[in-house]
Short mmCIF file of C-alpha atoms in Angstrom, two decimals:
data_model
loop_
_atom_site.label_atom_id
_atom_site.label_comp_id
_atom_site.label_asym_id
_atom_site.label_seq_id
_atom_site.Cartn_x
_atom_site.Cartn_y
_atom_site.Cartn_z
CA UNK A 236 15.24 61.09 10.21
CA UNK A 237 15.34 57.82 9.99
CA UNK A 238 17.00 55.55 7.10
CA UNK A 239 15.98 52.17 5.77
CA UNK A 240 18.80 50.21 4.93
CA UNK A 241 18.71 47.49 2.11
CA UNK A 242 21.43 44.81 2.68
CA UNK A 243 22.63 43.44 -0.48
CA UNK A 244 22.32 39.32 -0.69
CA UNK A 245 24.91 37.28 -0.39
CA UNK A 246 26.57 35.95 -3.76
CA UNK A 247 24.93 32.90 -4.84
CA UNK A 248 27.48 30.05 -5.57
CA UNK A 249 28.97 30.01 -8.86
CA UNK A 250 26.18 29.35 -11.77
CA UNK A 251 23.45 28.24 -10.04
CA UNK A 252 21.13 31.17 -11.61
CA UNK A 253 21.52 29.36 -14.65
CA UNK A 254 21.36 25.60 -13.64
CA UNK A 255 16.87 25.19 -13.83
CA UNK A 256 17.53 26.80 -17.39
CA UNK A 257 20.12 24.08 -17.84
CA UNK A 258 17.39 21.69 -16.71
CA UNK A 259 14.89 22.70 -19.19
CA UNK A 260 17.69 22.74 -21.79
CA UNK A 261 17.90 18.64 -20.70
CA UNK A 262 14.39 18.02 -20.66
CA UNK A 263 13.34 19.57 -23.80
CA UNK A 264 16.31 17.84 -25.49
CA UNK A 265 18.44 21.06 -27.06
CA UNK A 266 21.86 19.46 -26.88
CA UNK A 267 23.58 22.43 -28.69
CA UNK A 268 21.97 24.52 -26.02
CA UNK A 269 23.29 22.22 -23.42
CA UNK A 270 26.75 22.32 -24.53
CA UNK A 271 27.30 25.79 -25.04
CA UNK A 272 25.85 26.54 -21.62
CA UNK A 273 27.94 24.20 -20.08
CA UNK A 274 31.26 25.33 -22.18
CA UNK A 275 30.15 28.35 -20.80
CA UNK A 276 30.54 27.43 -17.30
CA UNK A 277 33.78 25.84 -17.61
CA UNK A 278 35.47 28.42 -19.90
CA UNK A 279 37.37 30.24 -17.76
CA UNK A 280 37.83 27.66 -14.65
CA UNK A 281 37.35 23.95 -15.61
CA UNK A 282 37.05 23.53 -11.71
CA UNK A 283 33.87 25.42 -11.55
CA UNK A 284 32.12 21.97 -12.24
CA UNK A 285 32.43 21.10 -8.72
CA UNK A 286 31.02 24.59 -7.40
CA UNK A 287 27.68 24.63 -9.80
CA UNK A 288 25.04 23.00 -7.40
CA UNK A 289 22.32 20.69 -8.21
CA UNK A 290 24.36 19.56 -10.80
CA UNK A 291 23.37 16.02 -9.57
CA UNK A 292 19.85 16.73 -10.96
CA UNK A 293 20.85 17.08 -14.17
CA UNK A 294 21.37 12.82 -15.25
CA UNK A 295 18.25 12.01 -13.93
CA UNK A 296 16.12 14.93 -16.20
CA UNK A 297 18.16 13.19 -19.58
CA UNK A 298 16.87 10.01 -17.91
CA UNK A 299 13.18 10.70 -17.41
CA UNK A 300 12.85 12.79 -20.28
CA UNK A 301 14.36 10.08 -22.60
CA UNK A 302 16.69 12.16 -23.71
CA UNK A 303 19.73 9.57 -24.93
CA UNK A 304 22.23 12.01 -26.87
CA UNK A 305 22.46 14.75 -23.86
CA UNK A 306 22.72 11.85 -21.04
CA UNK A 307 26.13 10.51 -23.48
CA UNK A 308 27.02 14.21 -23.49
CA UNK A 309 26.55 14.92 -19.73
CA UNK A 310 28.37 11.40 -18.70
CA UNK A 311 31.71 11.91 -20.67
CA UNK A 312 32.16 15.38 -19.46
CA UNK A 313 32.16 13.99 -15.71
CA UNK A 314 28.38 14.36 -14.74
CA UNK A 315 28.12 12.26 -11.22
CA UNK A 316 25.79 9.06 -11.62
CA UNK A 317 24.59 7.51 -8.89
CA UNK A 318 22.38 4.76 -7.98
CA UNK A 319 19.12 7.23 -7.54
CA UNK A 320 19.75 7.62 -11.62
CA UNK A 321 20.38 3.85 -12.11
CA UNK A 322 17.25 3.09 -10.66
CA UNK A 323 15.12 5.67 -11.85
CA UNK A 324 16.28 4.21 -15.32
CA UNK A 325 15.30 1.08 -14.53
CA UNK A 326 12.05 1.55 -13.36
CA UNK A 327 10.98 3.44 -16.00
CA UNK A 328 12.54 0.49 -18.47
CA UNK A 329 14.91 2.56 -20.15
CA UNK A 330 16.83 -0.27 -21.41
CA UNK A 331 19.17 2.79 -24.30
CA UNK A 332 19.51 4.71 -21.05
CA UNK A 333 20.63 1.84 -19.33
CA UNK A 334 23.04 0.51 -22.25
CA UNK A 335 25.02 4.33 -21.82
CA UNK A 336 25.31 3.81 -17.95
CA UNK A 337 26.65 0.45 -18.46
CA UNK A 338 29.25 1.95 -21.44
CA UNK A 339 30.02 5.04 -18.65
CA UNK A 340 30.99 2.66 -15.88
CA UNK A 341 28.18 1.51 -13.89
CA UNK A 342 29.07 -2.23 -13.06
CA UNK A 343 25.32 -4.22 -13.19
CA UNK A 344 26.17 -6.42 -10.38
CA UNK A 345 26.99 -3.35 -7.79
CA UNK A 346 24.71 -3.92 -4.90
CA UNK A 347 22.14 -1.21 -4.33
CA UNK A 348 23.17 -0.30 -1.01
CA UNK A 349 24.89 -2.93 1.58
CA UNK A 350 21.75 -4.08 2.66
CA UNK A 351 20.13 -4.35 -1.07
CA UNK A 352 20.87 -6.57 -4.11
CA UNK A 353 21.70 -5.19 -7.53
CA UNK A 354 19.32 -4.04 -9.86
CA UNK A 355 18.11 -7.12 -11.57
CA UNK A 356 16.07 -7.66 -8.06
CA UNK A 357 14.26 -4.38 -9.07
CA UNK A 358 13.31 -5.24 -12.65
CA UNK A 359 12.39 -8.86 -11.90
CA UNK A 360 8.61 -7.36 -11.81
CA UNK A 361 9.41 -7.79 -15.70
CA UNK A 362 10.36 -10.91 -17.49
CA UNK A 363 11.67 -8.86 -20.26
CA UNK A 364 13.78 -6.61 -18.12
CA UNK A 365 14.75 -8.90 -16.35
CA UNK A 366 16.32 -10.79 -19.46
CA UNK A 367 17.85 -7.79 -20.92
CA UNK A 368 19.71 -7.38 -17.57
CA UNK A 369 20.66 -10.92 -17.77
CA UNK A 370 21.72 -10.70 -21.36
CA UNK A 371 23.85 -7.39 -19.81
CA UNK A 372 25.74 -9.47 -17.33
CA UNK A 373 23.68 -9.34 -13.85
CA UNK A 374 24.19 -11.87 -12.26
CA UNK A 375 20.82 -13.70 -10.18
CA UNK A 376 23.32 -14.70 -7.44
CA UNK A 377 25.09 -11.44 -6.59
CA UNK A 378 24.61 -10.58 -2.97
CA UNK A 379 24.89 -7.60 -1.08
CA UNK A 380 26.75 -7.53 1.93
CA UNK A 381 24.11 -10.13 3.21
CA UNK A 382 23.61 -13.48 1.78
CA UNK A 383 20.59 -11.61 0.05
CA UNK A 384 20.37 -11.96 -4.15
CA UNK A 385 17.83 -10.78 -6.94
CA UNK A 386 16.97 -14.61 -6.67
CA UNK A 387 15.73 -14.00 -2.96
CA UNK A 388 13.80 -11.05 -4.07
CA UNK A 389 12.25 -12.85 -6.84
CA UNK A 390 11.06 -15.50 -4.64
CA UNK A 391 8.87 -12.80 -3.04
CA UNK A 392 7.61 -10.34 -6.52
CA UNK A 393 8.74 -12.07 -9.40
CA UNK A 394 6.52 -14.44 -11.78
CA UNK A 395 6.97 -18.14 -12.04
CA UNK A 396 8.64 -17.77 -15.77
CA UNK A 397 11.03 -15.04 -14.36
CA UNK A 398 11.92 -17.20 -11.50
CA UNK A 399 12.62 -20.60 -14.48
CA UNK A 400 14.46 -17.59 -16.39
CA UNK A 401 17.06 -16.78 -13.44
CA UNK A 402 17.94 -20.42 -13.02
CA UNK A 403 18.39 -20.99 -16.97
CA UNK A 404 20.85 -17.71 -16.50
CA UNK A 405 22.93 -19.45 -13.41
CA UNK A 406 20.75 -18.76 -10.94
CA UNK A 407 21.02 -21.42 -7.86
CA UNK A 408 19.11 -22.70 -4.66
CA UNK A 409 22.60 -22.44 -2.45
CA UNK A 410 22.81 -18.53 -2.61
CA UNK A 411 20.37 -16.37 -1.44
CA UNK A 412 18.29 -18.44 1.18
CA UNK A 413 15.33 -18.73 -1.13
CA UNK A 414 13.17 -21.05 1.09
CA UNK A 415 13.12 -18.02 3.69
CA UNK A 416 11.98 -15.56 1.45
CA UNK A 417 9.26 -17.64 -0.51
CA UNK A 418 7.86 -18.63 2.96
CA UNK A 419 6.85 -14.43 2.49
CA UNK A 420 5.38 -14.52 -0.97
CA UNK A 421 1.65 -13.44 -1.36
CA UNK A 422 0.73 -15.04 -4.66
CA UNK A 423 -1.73 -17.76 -5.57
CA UNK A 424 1.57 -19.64 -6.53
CA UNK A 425 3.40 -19.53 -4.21
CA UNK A 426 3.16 -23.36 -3.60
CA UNK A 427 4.28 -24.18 -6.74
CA UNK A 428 7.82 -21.99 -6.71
CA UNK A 429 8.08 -23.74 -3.30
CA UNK A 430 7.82 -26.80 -4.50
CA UNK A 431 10.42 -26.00 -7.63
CA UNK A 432 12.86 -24.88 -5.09
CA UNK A 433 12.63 -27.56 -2.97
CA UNK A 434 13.03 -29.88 -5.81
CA UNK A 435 16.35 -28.56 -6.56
CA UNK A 436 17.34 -29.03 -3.25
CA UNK A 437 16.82 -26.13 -1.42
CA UNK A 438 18.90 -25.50 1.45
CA UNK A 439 18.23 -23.96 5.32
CA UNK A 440 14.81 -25.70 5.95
CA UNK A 441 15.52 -25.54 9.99
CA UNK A 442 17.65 -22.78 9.86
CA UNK A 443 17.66 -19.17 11.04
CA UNK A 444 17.79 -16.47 8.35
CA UNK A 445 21.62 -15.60 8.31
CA UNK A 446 22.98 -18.56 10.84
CA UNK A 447 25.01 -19.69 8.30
CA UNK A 448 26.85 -16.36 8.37
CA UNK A 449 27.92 -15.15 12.14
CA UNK A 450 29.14 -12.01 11.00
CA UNK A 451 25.82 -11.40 9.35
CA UNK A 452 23.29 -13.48 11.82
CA UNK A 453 25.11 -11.22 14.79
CA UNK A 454 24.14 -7.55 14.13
CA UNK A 455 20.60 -8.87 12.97
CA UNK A 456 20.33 -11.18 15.88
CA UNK A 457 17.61 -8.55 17.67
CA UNK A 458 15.18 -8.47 14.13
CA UNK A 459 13.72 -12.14 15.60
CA UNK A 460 15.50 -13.83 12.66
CA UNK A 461 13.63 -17.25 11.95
CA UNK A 462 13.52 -20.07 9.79
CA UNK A 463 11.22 -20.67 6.79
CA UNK A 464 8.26 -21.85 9.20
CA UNK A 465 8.64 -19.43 11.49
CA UNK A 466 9.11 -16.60 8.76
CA UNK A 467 5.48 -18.41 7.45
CA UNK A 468 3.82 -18.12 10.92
CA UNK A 469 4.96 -14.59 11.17
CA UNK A 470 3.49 -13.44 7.67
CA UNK A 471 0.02 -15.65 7.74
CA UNK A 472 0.84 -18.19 4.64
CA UNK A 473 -0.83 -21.14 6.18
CA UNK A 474 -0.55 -23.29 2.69
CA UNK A 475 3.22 -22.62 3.12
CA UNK A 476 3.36 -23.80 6.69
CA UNK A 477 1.85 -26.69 5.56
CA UNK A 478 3.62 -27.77 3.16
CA UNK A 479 7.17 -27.12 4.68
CA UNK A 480 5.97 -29.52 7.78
CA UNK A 481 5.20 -32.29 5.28
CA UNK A 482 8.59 -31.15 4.07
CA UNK A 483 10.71 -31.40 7.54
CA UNK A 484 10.38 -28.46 9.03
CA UNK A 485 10.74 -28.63 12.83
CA UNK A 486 7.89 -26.40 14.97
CA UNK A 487 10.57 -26.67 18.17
CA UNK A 488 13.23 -24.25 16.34
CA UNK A 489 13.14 -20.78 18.39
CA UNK A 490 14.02 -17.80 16.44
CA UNK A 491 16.64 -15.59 17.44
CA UNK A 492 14.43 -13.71 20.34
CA UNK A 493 13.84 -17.23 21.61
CA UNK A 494 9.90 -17.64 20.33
CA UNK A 495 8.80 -20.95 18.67
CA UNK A 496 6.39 -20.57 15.15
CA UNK A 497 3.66 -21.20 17.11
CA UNK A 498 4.13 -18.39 19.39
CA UNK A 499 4.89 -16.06 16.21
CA UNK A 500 1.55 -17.17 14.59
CA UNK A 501 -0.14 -16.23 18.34
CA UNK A 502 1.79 -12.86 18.38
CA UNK A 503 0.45 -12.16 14.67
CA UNK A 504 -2.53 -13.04 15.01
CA UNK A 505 -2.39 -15.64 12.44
CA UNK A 506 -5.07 -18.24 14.60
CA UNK A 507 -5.08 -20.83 11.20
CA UNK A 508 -1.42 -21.30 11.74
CA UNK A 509 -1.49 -21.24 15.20
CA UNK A 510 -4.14 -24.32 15.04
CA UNK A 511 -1.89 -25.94 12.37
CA UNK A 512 1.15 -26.27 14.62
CA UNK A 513 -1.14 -27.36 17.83
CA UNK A 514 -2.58 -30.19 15.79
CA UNK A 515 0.90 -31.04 14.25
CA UNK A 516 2.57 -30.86 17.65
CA UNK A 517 -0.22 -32.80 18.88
CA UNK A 518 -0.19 -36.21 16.54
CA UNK A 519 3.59 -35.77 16.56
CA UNK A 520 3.32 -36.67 20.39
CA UNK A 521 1.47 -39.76 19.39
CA UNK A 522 3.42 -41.14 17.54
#
């Protein structure tokens, strides 16, 4: 006769049964709850933090559920934040959650990754959150590991007043490589911010994106990197092409893959460009 055997399952690590109760302990805002289950845990090892999985969870449900006193709570017994959390609290405009992450350690002007700006370039989308940030410390210049600021994104998503507002807070035209990124900008005013960066001087007219930095331009080299007209002819803004040839820009100036503006309007698709730099190209030759 035969026998069915039933293996037992393995142990699951230490405490995770308990850590979606946990959760809904966060989310419906019990602190007591949440402290006694977490003195719990730690009562007889304080070690066992490190072995209680999906514990990383746990910030973000005080975040999204609004829930201020059990996010102080969680951070000064040694929750980890990271930048998922940071965000999340910014999009959501959670400007108390955000004043605890800043009093727990998060430094405003971190960069979101190496290739991303800090946080302020996320909640330029809204002039007020962008101003509490400011009044916070950010700083509308800090770059990434590329010459790449919430200024640059701004000249892309942000409004007209936000963009004034980072330049009253320290913003400037020589970080960032704002005529680049404007020549990307979809909005009906997109004119105007170019014009109000130009008229502080705005640097890199006929220059590649990054060729003032080697050790960035280098590693990027194979993206086609361009200048301002030939980032225009690549993303259709004829009005901006326009007005950066009545501004200097040079149509000869091959990006990085060796293809002039008009060729990156032709590639594109982009035919109104592509008749813009013929006709400039042709009454430049008669002259």
């Amino acid at each position: 006769m035969s026998h069915n055997i039933i293996q037992a399952a393995a142990p699951l690590p230490f405490a995770n049964p308990n850590i979606d109760a946990f959760r809904r302990e966060i989310r419906a805002g019990n602190l007591p709850g949440v402290q006694n289950t977490f003195s719990e845990w730690l009562e007889d090892d304080p070690s066992n933090i490190s072995k209680i999985g999906r514990l990383y969870l746990c910030i973000g449900d005080a975040i999204e559920c609004s829930q201020h006193e059990i996010l102080t709570y969680l951070l000064s017994e040694g929750f980890p934040l990271d930048m998922f959390d940071i965000r999340l609290a910014t999009r959501r405009k959670e400007r108390c959650a955000l004043e605890i992450l800043i009093a727990h350690g998060w430094n405003i002007n971190k960069p979101r990754t190496n290739r991303d700006p800090p946080l302020l370039s996320q909640a330029i989308k809204d002039e007020k959150l962008a101003s509490w940030f400011l009044d916070h410390g950010a700083n509308p210049n800090a770059e990434c590991d590329f010459d790449f600021t919430p200024l640059s994104a701004a000249m892309v998503s942000a409004s007209f007043a936000t963009i004034k507002l980072l330049f009253d807070r320290g913003g400037s035209v020589k970080h960032g490589q704002l005529l680049h990124y404007v020549a990307r900008r979809s909005g009906p005013d997109r004119i105007k911010i170019l014009d109000f960066i130009l008229s502080k001087g705005a640097p890199g007219m006929n220059r590649l994106l990054h060729q003032h930095r080697p050790a960035d331009y280098l590693p990027l080299e194979y993206a086609g990197l361009s200048t301002p007209l030939g980032m225009a002819a690549r993303e259709g803004t004829l009005d901006i092409a326009r007005y950066l040839l009545k501004s200097g820009a040079d149509p000869t100036i091959k990006n990085s893959l060796g293809y002039l503006p008009i060729e990156t309007a032709e590639y594109y698709n982009n035919h109104d460009i592509v008749t813009l730099l013929s006709e400039f190209g042709a009454a430049s030759s008669n002259h």
